[in-house]
mmCIF file of C-alpha atoms and ligand atoms in Angstrom:
data_model
loop_
_atom_site.group_PDB
_atom_site.id
_atom_site.type_symbol
_atom_site.label_atom_id
_atom_site.label_comp_id
_atom_site.label_asym_id
_atom_site.label_seq_id
_atom_site.Cartn_x
_atom_site.Cartn_y
_atom_site.Cartn_z
ATOM 1 C CA MET K 1 -75.383 -1.761 -2.135
ATOM 2 C CA ILE K 2 -75.220 1.058 -0.086
ATOM 3 C CA ASP K 3 -74.890 -1.206 3.195
ATOM 4 C CA ARG K 4 -72.238 -3.610 1.709
ATOM 5 C CA LEU K 5 -70.074 -0.535 0.511
ATOM 6 C CA GLU K 6 -70.284 0.676 4.670
ATOM 7 C CA THR K 7 -69.401 -2.533 6.018
ATOM 8 C CA LEU K 8 -67.075 -3.329 3.414
ATOM 9 C CA GLU K 9 -64.491 0.081 4.645
ATOM 10 C CA LYS K 10 -65.657 -1.230 8.720
ATOM 11 C CA GLU K 11 -64.124 -4.210 7.653
ATOM 12 C CA PHE K 12 -60.873 -2.831 5.891
ATOM 13 C CA MET K 13 -60.889 -0.233 8.292
ATOM 14 C CA GLU K 14 -60.306 -2.754 10.949
ATOM 15 C CA ASN K 15 -58.245 -4.870 9.004
ATOM 16 C CA ILE K 16 -55.750 -2.705 8.026
ATOM 17 C CA GLN K 17 -54.948 -1.656 11.719
ATOM 18 C CA LYS K 18 -53.638 -5.339 11.791
ATOM 19 C CA LEU K 19 -51.199 -5.190 9.175
ATOM 20 C CA LYS K 20 -47.145 -4.390 10.051
ATOM 21 C CA THR K 21 -45.504 -5.109 6.964
ATOM 22 C CA GLU K 22 -45.881 -3.536 2.368
ATOM 23 C CA ALA K 23 -46.366 -6.777 1.302
ATOM 24 C CA GLU K 24 -49.335 -7.355 3.742
ATOM 25 C CA LEU K 25 -50.823 -3.793 2.817
ATOM 26 C CA LEU K 26 -50.466 -4.640 -0.541
ATOM 27 C CA ASN K 27 -52.016 -7.380 -0.356
ATOM 28 C CA LEU K 28 -55.122 -6.151 1.374
ATOM 29 C CA LYS K 29 -55.741 -3.371 -1.566
ATOM 30 C CA SER K 30 -56.128 -6.175 -3.826
ATOM 31 C CA GLU K 31 -58.284 -7.847 -1.606
ATOM 32 C CA PHE K 32 -60.729 -5.069 -1.753
ATOM 33 C CA LEU K 33 -59.882 -3.328 -5.283
ATOM 34 C CA GLY K 34 -58.326 -5.888 -7.319
ATOM 35 C CA LYS K 35 -60.118 -7.540 -10.492
ATOM 36 C CA LYS K 36 -62.399 -9.685 -8.130
ATOM 37 C CA GLY K 37 -62.785 -7.659 -5.621
ATOM 38 C CA LYS K 38 -64.898 -7.061 -2.851
ATOM 39 C CA VAL K 39 -65.528 -2.979 -3.367
ATOM 40 C CA SER K 40 -64.753 -4.573 -7.592
ATOM 41 C CA GLN K 41 -67.710 -6.991 -7.825
ATOM 42 C CA VAL K 42 -69.835 -4.153 -5.476
ATOM 43 C CA LEU K 43 -69.304 -1.936 -9.007
ATOM 44 C CA ALA K 44 -70.103 -4.448 -11.068
ATOM 45 C CA GLY K 45 -73.506 -5.029 -9.559
ATOM 46 C CA LEU K 46 -74.000 -1.609 -11.092
ATOM 47 C CA ARG K 47 -74.264 -3.008 -13.927
ATOM 48 C CA ASN K 48 -77.629 -4.212 -13.242
ATOM 49 C CA ALA K 49 -79.098 -1.256 -11.424
ATOM 50 C CA SER K 50 -81.201 1.676 -11.857
ATOM 51 C CA PRO K 51 -80.446 5.169 -13.278
ATOM 52 C CA GLU K 52 -81.108 6.557 -9.850
ATOM 53 C CA GLU K 53 -79.258 3.600 -8.066
ATOM 54 C CA ARG K 54 -76.544 4.404 -10.123
ATOM 55 C CA LYS K 55 -75.705 7.703 -9.367
ATOM 56 C CA SER K 56 -76.429 7.549 -6.289
ATOM 57 C CA ILE K 57 -74.240 4.418 -5.378
ATOM 58 C CA GLY K 58 -71.984 5.052 -8.125
ATOM 59 C CA PRO K 59 -69.868 8.110 -5.958
ATOM 60 C CA VAL K 60 -70.343 6.349 -2.401
ATOM 61 C CA ALA K 61 -68.192 3.507 -4.562
ATOM 62 C CA ASN K 62 -65.706 5.846 -5.975
ATOM 63 C CA THR K 63 -65.068 7.444 -2.443
ATOM 64 C CA LEU K 64 -64.555 4.328 -1.345
ATOM 65 C CA LYS K 65 -61.421 3.731 -3.990
ATOM 66 C CA ASP K 66 -60.204 6.528 -3.285
ATOM 67 C CA LYS K 67 -60.008 6.454 0.746
ATOM 68 C CA ILE K 68 -58.744 2.737 0.426
ATOM 69 C CA GLN K 69 -55.533 3.467 -2.504
ATOM 70 C CA ALA K 70 -54.784 6.595 -0.194
ATOM 71 C CA THR K 71 -55.214 4.644 3.340
ATOM 72 C CA ILE K 72 -53.014 2.286 1.862
ATOM 73 C CA GLY K 73 -49.545 4.116 0.781
ATOM 74 C CA GLN K 74 -49.776 6.307 3.811
ATOM 75 C CA ARG K 75 -49.407 3.329 5.771
ATOM 76 C CA ILE K 76 -46.734 1.971 3.105
ATOM 77 C CA GLN K 77 -44.849 5.401 3.616
ATOM 78 C CA ALA K 78 -45.721 5.564 7.693
ATOM 79 C CA LEU K 79 -43.887 1.865 7.373
ATOM 80 C CA GLU K 80 -40.362 3.666 5.168
ATOM 81 C CA ILE K 81 -39.848 6.081 7.612
ATOM 82 C CA ASP K 82 -40.396 3.844 10.556
ATOM 83 C CA SER K 83 -37.751 1.996 9.527
ATOM 84 C CA ILE K 84 -35.269 4.383 8.236
ATOM 85 C CA ASN K 85 -36.302 6.161 11.984
ATOM 86 C CA GLU K 86 -35.076 2.107 13.072
ATOM 87 C CA LYS K 87 -31.766 2.470 10.912
ATOM 88 C CA LEU K 88 -30.757 5.969 12.523
ATOM 89 C CA ALA K 89 -31.395 4.677 16.351
ATOM 90 C CA GLU K 90 -28.991 2.015 15.500
ATOM 91 C CA ASN K 91 -26.239 3.615 14.051
ATOM 92 C CA LYS K 92 -26.502 6.776 17.001
ATOM 93 C CA MET K 93 -23.579 8.521 16.643
ATOM 94 C CA ASP K 94 -22.729 10.160 19.996
ATOM 95 C CA LEU K 95 -21.653 13.854 19.371
ATOM 96 C CA SER K 96 -20.702 14.554 22.827
ATOM 97 C CA LEU K 97 -17.921 11.896 22.611
ATOM 98 C CA THR K 98 -14.932 13.997 23.933
ATOM 99 C CA SER K 99 -10.863 13.355 22.590
ATOM 100 C CA ASP K 100 -9.659 11.126 24.913
ATOM 101 C CA VAL K 101 -12.741 8.759 24.304
ATOM 102 C CA LEU K 102 -11.808 8.512 20.669
ATOM 103 C CA ALA K 103 -7.642 8.586 21.268
ATOM 104 C CA SER K 104 -8.549 5.110 23.269
ATOM 105 C CA THR K 105 -9.914 3.638 19.536
ATOM 106 C CA PRO K 106 -6.810 4.510 17.371
ATOM 107 C CA HIS K 107 -7.729 5.297 13.519
ATOM 108 C CA SER K 108 -5.264 7.642 13.024
ATOM 109 C CA GLY K 109 -2.230 7.527 10.409
ATOM 110 C CA GLY K 110 1.694 6.337 10.902
ATOM 111 C CA LEU K 111 4.718 5.991 9.282
ATOM 112 C CA HIS K 112 5.985 2.452 7.770
ATOM 113 C CA PRO K 113 9.059 1.106 9.871
ATOM 114 C CA ARG K 114 10.739 1.786 6.324
ATOM 115 C CA THR K 115 10.049 5.433 7.029
ATOM 116 C CA LEU K 116 11.715 6.454 9.908
ATOM 117 C CA ILE K 117 14.214 4.060 9.657
ATOM 118 C CA GLN K 118 14.904 5.891 6.345
ATOM 119 C CA ARG K 119 14.385 9.443 8.346
ATOM 120 C CA GLU K 120 16.572 7.987 11.167
ATOM 121 C CA ILE K 121 19.464 7.051 8.478
ATOM 122 C CA GLU K 122 19.155 10.787 6.371
ATOM 123 C CA ASP K 123 19.771 12.850 10.000
ATOM 124 C CA VAL K 124 22.513 10.779 10.717
ATOM 125 C CA PHE K 125 24.017 11.392 7.156
ATOM 126 C CA LEU K 126 22.975 14.472 6.743
ATOM 127 C CA SER K 127 25.128 15.405 10.409
ATOM 128 C CA MET K 128 28.235 14.476 8.688
ATOM 129 C CA GLY K 129 27.926 16.658 5.354
ATOM 130 C CA PHE K 130 26.165 14.035 3.447
ATOM 131 C CA GLU K 131 23.341 15.029 0.679
ATOM 132 C CA VAL K 132 20.422 13.454 0.194
ATOM 133 C CA LEU K 133 19.672 12.526 -3.471
ATOM 134 C CA ASP K 134 16.598 10.466 -5.356
ATOM 135 C CA GLY K 135 16.878 9.122 -8.684
ATOM 136 C CA PRO K 136 14.478 7.588 -11.462
ATOM 137 C CA HIS K 137 13.193 4.398 -11.058
ATOM 138 C CA ILE K 138 13.204 3.581 -14.526
ATOM 139 C CA GLU K 139 16.809 3.643 -15.761
ATOM 140 C CA ASP K 140 18.856 2.807 -18.986
ATOM 141 C CA GLU K 141 22.024 0.090 -19.558
ATOM 142 C CA PHE K 142 24.302 3.139 -19.544
ATOM 143 C CA HIS K 143 23.571 4.113 -15.660
ATOM 144 C CA ASN K 144 22.279 0.921 -13.992
ATOM 145 C CA PHE K 145 25.257 -1.336 -15.873
ATOM 146 C CA GLU K 146 27.644 0.130 -18.263
ATOM 147 C CA ALA K 147 28.960 2.893 -15.856
ATOM 148 C CA LEU K 148 29.381 0.784 -12.823
ATOM 149 C CA ASN K 149 31.375 -1.258 -14.704
ATOM 150 C CA ILE K 150 29.278 -4.563 -15.497
ATOM 151 C CA PRO K 151 30.200 -5.761 -18.852
ATOM 152 C CA ASP K 152 27.578 -7.344 -20.871
ATOM 153 C CA THR K 153 28.916 -11.083 -19.295
ATOM 154 C CA HIS K 154 27.771 -10.315 -15.684
ATOM 155 C CA PRO K 155 24.822 -12.266 -14.521
ATOM 156 C CA ALA K 156 23.083 -8.968 -13.213
ATOM 157 C CA ARG K 157 22.022 -8.068 -16.848
ATOM 158 C CA ASP K 158 20.241 -11.674 -16.919
ATOM 159 C CA MET K 159 16.668 -12.022 -17.804
ATOM 160 C CA GLN K 160 15.395 -13.756 -14.714
ATOM 161 C CA ASP K 161 17.056 -10.747 -12.454
ATOM 162 C CA THR K 162 16.226 -7.573 -14.814
ATOM 163 C CA PHE K 163 12.898 -6.234 -15.589
ATOM 164 C CA TRP K 164 13.337 -4.694 -19.262
ATOM 165 C CA PHE K 165 11.148 -2.326 -20.816
ATOM 166 C CA HIS K 166 11.979 -4.223 -24.633
ATOM 167 C CA ASN K 167 11.952 -7.206 -26.130
ATOM 168 C CA PRO K 168 15.934 -8.438 -24.794
ATOM 169 C CA HIS K 169 15.746 -10.940 -27.862
ATOM 170 C CA ASP K 170 15.132 -7.863 -30.692
ATOM 171 C CA ASP K 171 19.105 -5.812 -30.905
ATOM 172 C CA SER K 172 17.502 -3.203 -32.833
ATOM 173 C CA ILE K 173 16.299 -1.648 -30.289
ATOM 174 C CA LYS K 174 19.481 1.124 -29.172
ATOM 175 C CA GLU K 175 18.516 2.585 -26.399
ATOM 176 C CA LYS K 176 17.239 -0.402 -23.486
ATOM 177 C CA PHE K 177 15.151 1.110 -20.596
ATOM 178 C CA LEU K 178 14.685 -1.591 -17.439
ATOM 179 C CA LEU K 179 13.639 -1.061 -13.890
ATOM 180 C CA ARG K 180 16.779 -0.150 -11.740
ATOM 181 C CA THR K 181 18.014 -3.498 -10.064
ATOM 182 C CA HIS K 182 19.571 -1.722 -7.493
ATOM 183 C CA THR K 183 20.324 2.187 -6.385
ATOM 184 C CA SER K 184 23.830 2.195 -7.380
ATOM 185 C CA PRO K 185 22.490 3.635 -10.724
ATOM 186 C CA ILE K 186 22.257 7.340 -8.787
ATOM 187 C CA GLN K 187 26.118 6.878 -7.906
ATOM 188 C CA VAL K 188 27.105 7.935 -11.643
ATOM 189 C CA ARG K 189 24.169 10.298 -11.572
ATOM 190 C CA GLY K 190 25.629 12.069 -8.684
ATOM 191 C CA MET K 191 29.108 11.636 -9.825
ATOM 192 C CA LEU K 192 28.487 13.524 -13.506
ATOM 193 C CA GLU K 193 26.342 16.587 -11.562
ATOM 194 C CA ARG K 194 29.169 16.922 -8.881
ATOM 195 C CA THR K 195 32.950 17.666 -9.021
ATOM 196 C CA PRO K 196 34.854 16.258 -5.895
ATOM 197 C CA PRO K 197 34.998 15.983 -3.087
ATOM 198 C CA PHE K 198 30.888 14.951 -2.252
ATOM 199 C CA ARG K 199 29.570 12.752 -0.125
ATOM 200 C CA PHE K 200 26.055 11.644 -0.729
ATOM 201 C CA ILE K 201 23.256 8.698 0.199
ATOM 202 C CA ALA K 202 20.834 7.925 -1.783
ATOM 203 C CA PRO K 203 17.929 5.862 -0.916
ATOM 204 C CA GLY K 204 15.150 4.046 -2.632
ATOM 205 C CA SER K 205 13.512 1.052 -4.631
ATOM 206 C CA ALA K 206 15.419 -1.140 -6.722
ATOM 207 C CA PHE K 207 13.409 -3.807 -8.531
ATOM 208 C CA ARG K 208 14.597 -7.337 -9.545
ATOM 209 C CA CYS K 209 12.578 -10.519 -10.935
ATOM 210 C CA GLU K 210 12.897 -13.695 -8.995
ATOM 211 C CA ARG K 211 11.419 -15.672 -6.152
ATOM 212 C CA THR K 212 10.511 -14.288 -3.406
ATOM 213 C CA ASP K 213 11.098 -15.850 0.232
ATOM 214 C CA ALA K 214 11.093 -14.954 3.852
ATOM 215 C CA SER K 215 14.377 -12.550 2.569
ATOM 216 C CA HIS K 216 13.698 -11.329 -1.100
ATOM 217 C CA GLU K 217 11.299 -9.714 -2.611
ATOM 218 C CA ILE K 218 10.301 -8.389 -6.092
ATOM 219 C CA VAL K 219 10.651 -4.530 -4.827
ATOM 220 C CA PHE K 220 12.509 -3.816 -2.007
ATOM 221 C CA ASN K 221 14.611 -1.199 -0.773
ATOM 222 C CA GLN K 222 18.412 -0.480 -0.577
ATOM 223 C CA LEU K 223 20.593 3.219 0.566
ATOM 224 C CA GLU K 224 23.066 4.050 -1.312
ATOM 225 C CA GLY K 225 25.964 5.667 -0.020
ATOM 226 C CA MET K 226 28.764 7.726 -2.105
ATOM 227 C CA MET K 227 31.924 9.612 -0.481
ATOM 228 C CA VAL K 228 34.748 11.077 -3.193
ATOM 229 C CA GLY K 229 37.781 13.319 -1.940
ATOM 230 C CA LYS K 230 41.980 12.300 -1.727
ATOM 231 C CA ASN K 231 43.418 9.953 -0.243
ATOM 232 C CA ILE K 232 39.695 8.296 0.965
ATOM 233 C CA SER K 233 40.580 4.926 2.730
ATOM 234 C CA VAL K 234 39.106 1.899 3.853
ATOM 235 C CA SER K 235 39.356 3.077 7.540
ATOM 236 C CA ASN K 236 36.779 6.365 6.432
ATOM 237 C CA LEU K 237 33.974 3.573 5.394
ATOM 238 C CA ILE K 238 34.696 1.268 8.333
ATOM 239 C CA TYR K 239 33.739 4.545 10.243
ATOM 240 C CA PHE K 240 31.110 6.165 8.307
ATOM 241 C CA MET K 241 29.313 2.424 9.072
ATOM 242 C CA LYS K 242 30.068 1.766 12.256
ATOM 243 C CA VAL K 243 28.715 5.427 12.769
ATOM 244 C CA LEU K 244 25.048 4.027 11.055
ATOM 245 C CA LEU K 245 24.792 0.709 12.519
ATOM 246 C CA LYS K 246 25.410 2.282 16.576
ATOM 247 C CA GLU K 247 22.968 4.905 15.777
ATOM 248 C CA ILE K 248 20.398 3.005 14.233
ATOM 249 C CA PHE K 249 20.641 0.013 16.583
ATOM 250 C CA LYS K 250 21.256 2.218 19.758
ATOM 251 C CA LYS K 251 24.456 -0.502 20.606
ATOM 252 C CA GLU K 252 27.220 -1.744 19.242
ATOM 253 C CA VAL K 253 25.837 -4.519 16.786
ATOM 254 C CA GLU K 254 28.638 -7.191 16.139
ATOM 255 C CA VAL K 255 29.742 -6.745 12.676
ATOM 256 C CA ARG K 256 32.214 -8.747 10.788
ATOM 257 C CA LEU K 257 33.943 -8.118 6.798
ATOM 258 C CA ARG K 258 34.377 -10.510 3.877
ATOM 259 C CA PRO K 259 35.855 -10.186 0.624
ATOM 260 C CA GLY K 260 33.194 -9.622 -1.246
ATOM 261 C CA PHE K 261 32.866 -8.999 -5.343
ATOM 262 C CA PHE K 262 31.039 -5.973 -6.717
ATOM 263 C CA PRO K 263 32.914 -4.982 -10.005
ATOM 264 C CA PHE K 264 31.845 -1.293 -9.342
ATOM 265 C CA VAL K 265 34.118 -1.607 -6.259
ATOM 266 C CA GLU K 266 37.701 -2.689 -6.142
ATOM 267 C CA PRO K 267 38.559 -3.770 -2.508
ATOM 268 C CA GLY K 268 34.869 -4.723 -2.330
ATOM 269 C CA PHE K 269 33.398 -5.982 1.116
ATOM 270 C CA GLU K 270 30.367 -7.770 2.427
ATOM 271 C CA LEU K 271 29.699 -6.259 5.727
ATOM 272 C CA ASP K 272 27.612 -9.013 7.184
ATOM 273 C CA ILE K 273 25.589 -7.935 11.064
ATOM 274 C CA ASN K 274 25.498 -10.468 14.141
ATOM 275 C CA CYS K 275 21.827 -11.680 13.132
ATOM 276 C CA LEU K 276 19.044 -10.400 15.813
ATOM 277 C CA ILE K 277 16.184 -12.103 15.074
ATOM 278 C CA CYS K 278 17.495 -15.865 16.844
ATOM 279 C CA SER K 279 21.022 -13.668 18.314
ATOM 280 C CA GLY K 280 23.176 -15.794 15.832
ATOM 281 C CA LYS K 281 21.611 -19.075 16.551
ATOM 282 C CA GLY K 282 19.906 -19.014 12.924
ATOM 283 C CA CYS K 283 16.714 -18.906 11.490
ATOM 284 C CA SER K 284 15.023 -18.247 7.968
ATOM 285 C CA VAL K 285 16.425 -14.855 7.843
ATOM 286 C CA CYS K 286 20.123 -15.565 8.240
ATOM 287 C CA LYS K 287 19.538 -19.201 6.388
ATOM 288 C CA GLN K 288 20.953 -20.949 9.517
ATOM 289 C CA THR K 289 23.788 -19.402 9.704
ATOM 290 C CA GLY K 290 23.544 -16.496 12.181
ATOM 291 C CA TRP K 291 24.607 -13.371 10.099
ATOM 292 C CA VAL K 292 22.776 -11.265 7.769
ATOM 293 C CA GLU K 293 24.362 -9.749 4.699
ATOM 294 C CA LEU K 294 23.660 -5.809 5.345
ATOM 295 C CA LEU K 295 26.123 -3.574 4.048
ATOM 296 C CA PRO K 296 28.228 -4.449 0.271
ATOM 297 C CA CYS K 297 30.780 -1.778 0.499
ATOM 298 C CA GLY K 298 34.233 -0.956 -1.064
ATOM 299 C CA MET K 299 36.117 1.834 -2.467
ATOM 300 C CA ILE K 300 35.290 2.672 -5.667
ATOM 301 C CA HIS K 301 36.894 1.287 -9.127
ATOM 302 C CA PRO K 302 38.711 3.736 -11.232
ATOM 303 C CA ASN K 303 36.227 2.809 -14.160
ATOM 304 C CA VAL K 304 33.443 3.669 -12.717
ATOM 305 C CA LEU K 305 35.015 7.007 -11.624
ATOM 306 C CA LYS K 306 35.981 7.918 -15.200
ATOM 307 C CA ALA K 307 32.432 7.151 -16.006
ATOM 308 C CA GLY K 308 31.611 9.739 -13.423
ATOM 309 C CA ASN K 309 34.437 12.023 -15.605
ATOM 310 C CA ILE K 310 36.229 11.576 -12.682
ATOM 311 C CA ASP K 311 39.761 11.157 -12.769
ATOM 312 C CA PRO K 312 40.934 8.210 -10.488
ATOM 313 C CA GLU K 313 44.878 9.332 -10.376
ATOM 314 C CA GLU K 314 43.376 12.249 -8.337
ATOM 315 C CA TYR K 315 40.722 11.499 -6.276
ATOM 316 C CA ASN K 316 38.849 8.142 -4.661
ATOM 317 C CA GLY K 317 36.256 6.817 -2.491
ATOM 318 C CA PHE K 318 34.312 4.387 -0.793
ATOM 319 C CA ALA K 319 30.871 3.809 -1.846
ATOM 320 C CA PHE K 320 28.098 1.190 0.113
ATOM 321 C CA GLY K 321 24.408 -0.443 -0.783
ATOM 322 C CA LEU K 322 22.777 -0.848 2.458
ATOM 323 C CA GLY K 323 19.890 -2.759 2.601
ATOM 324 C CA LEU K 324 17.401 -0.758 3.818
ATOM 325 C CA ASP K 325 14.415 -4.275 4.265
ATOM 326 C CA ARG K 326 16.794 -6.342 5.793
ATOM 327 C CA LEU K 327 18.204 -3.004 7.924
ATOM 328 C CA VAL K 328 14.138 -2.384 9.436
ATOM 329 C CA MET K 329 13.489 -5.977 9.811
ATOM 330 C CA MET K 330 16.586 -6.616 11.964
ATOM 331 C CA LYS K 331 16.100 -3.808 13.643
ATOM 332 C CA TYR K 332 12.336 -4.290 14.691
ATOM 333 C CA GLY K 333 12.723 -8.081 14.644
ATOM 334 C CA ILE K 334 10.008 -9.007 11.686
ATOM 335 C CA ASP K 335 10.906 -12.193 10.206
ATOM 336 C CA ASP K 336 9.262 -11.805 6.350
ATOM 337 C CA ILE K 337 10.452 -9.295 4.240
ATOM 338 C CA ARG K 338 6.811 -9.789 2.673
ATOM 339 C CA HIS K 339 4.928 -7.767 5.654
ATOM 340 C CA LEU K 340 6.850 -4.848 4.312
ATOM 341 C CA ASN K 341 5.353 -4.398 1.472
ATOM 342 C CA SER K 342 2.087 -6.494 2.419
ATOM 343 C CA GLY K 343 -0.350 -2.934 3.469
ATOM 344 C CA ASP K 344 -1.791 -5.046 6.110
ATOM 345 C CA LEU K 345 -2.491 -2.610 8.733
ATOM 346 C CA ARG K 346 -2.432 -5.187 11.416
ATOM 347 C CA PHE K 347 0.819 -5.557 10.916
ATOM 348 C CA ASN K 348 1.763 -1.212 10.070
ATOM 349 C CA GLU K 349 -0.189 0.021 12.822
ATOM 350 C CA GLN K 350 2.737 -1.916 15.026
ATOM 351 C CA PHE K 351 5.130 0.989 14.677
ATOM 352 C CA LYS K 352 3.019 4.466 14.583
ATOM 353 C CA SER K 353 5.031 6.875 16.219
ATOM 354 C CA TYR K 354 2.662 9.667 17.751
HETATM 355 N N1 DAH Y 401 24.030 -2.583 -5.700
HETATM 356 C C1 DAH Y 401 24.976 -3.808 -4.687
HETATM 357 C C2 DAH Y 401 23.935 -4.760 -5.004
HETATM 358 O O1 DAH Y 401 22.074 -3.652 -5.448
HETATM 359 C C3 DAH Y 401 25.017 -3.376 -4.074
HETATM 360 C C4 DAH Y 401 26.455 -2.444 -3.551
HETATM 361 C C5 DAH Y 401 27.722 -3.003 -3.591
HETATM 362 C C6 DAH Y 401 26.043 -1.190 -3.823
HETATM 363 C C7 DAH Y 401 28.364 -2.547 -3.501
HETATM 364 C C8 DAH Y 401 27.376 -0.429 -3.581
HETATM 365 C C9 DAH Y 401 28.535 -1.383 -3.041
HETATM 366 O O2 DAH Y 401 27.450 1.010 -3.685
HETATM 367 O O3 DAH Y 401 29.804 -0.221 -3.193
HETATM 368 O O4 DAH Y 401 23.328 -5.812 -4.673
#
């Protein structure tokens, strides 16, 4: 039996050299130590042996059992270490890479094209004595509609356009909150907090519950502007708008002024620019007209001045609501507004400024 155990040990040691996986090792283990394994069979044979034989053979068999178990354990551990080392070698990090090599793989951050333009506009207006204001996204009916001379029956109050925070069919609710549908409520907040003369701009997001297409988004951005003082005229308004567009496009852009209706201005205008995507030929952004509505504006309605605690007999002024996203699209030749909020890095990375 001792001889048999020695042969088994040799056999085990020879076999284990050839094995390469954990599964093969575990198979070998059960081939020797399993219930019907080779070593177990020798031990079973001990039942018929004499007490002396048992005394001498038992410890040898147990030592072999321990040896097999330990060897298998060591080999499995060695395999694990090998596989970790292999993975480390595959993902080797070269810490000696120099900064110029790293710079050629640009993974640094950058500013969104809208931020780039917004900052440019803020600089232009700051240099002309305007303040830059902010306002809340969640507004009430007074600031978003009433104070802006938008009566109850105006279509802008229609459920289709406005995201309300209450049940619109429940008239018992007094304070009605909504996501601002334009940046114009900042006009009201701005007026109530100052005394004329003053001038400010207010960039920000606006929200409308409507179908999206190449030129409409549910969340979009506007830049509101307001100037209040004595004897302000339409030509003052046109002057500031022209300075703005020239600074942004770095050239004279063709513009046209049409009459436009907005309850908060009288007279109201639509300032359109020649579509820079198609150079006026007609495309999806300009809806084949060659012109893009960019800058609705006008002389502030007396009712709006009154709502802002300003005497319309003494003061007047102009206001405008620039479509900031459209301006970005025109400047960079972007043909679909939905790219702007897509979060797609392939889009964003094109505008990085270092
Ligand atoms: N609030 C208007 C809108 O979202 C845009 C607008 C028009 C703003 C005329 C103005 C303005 O300040 O004078 O459609």
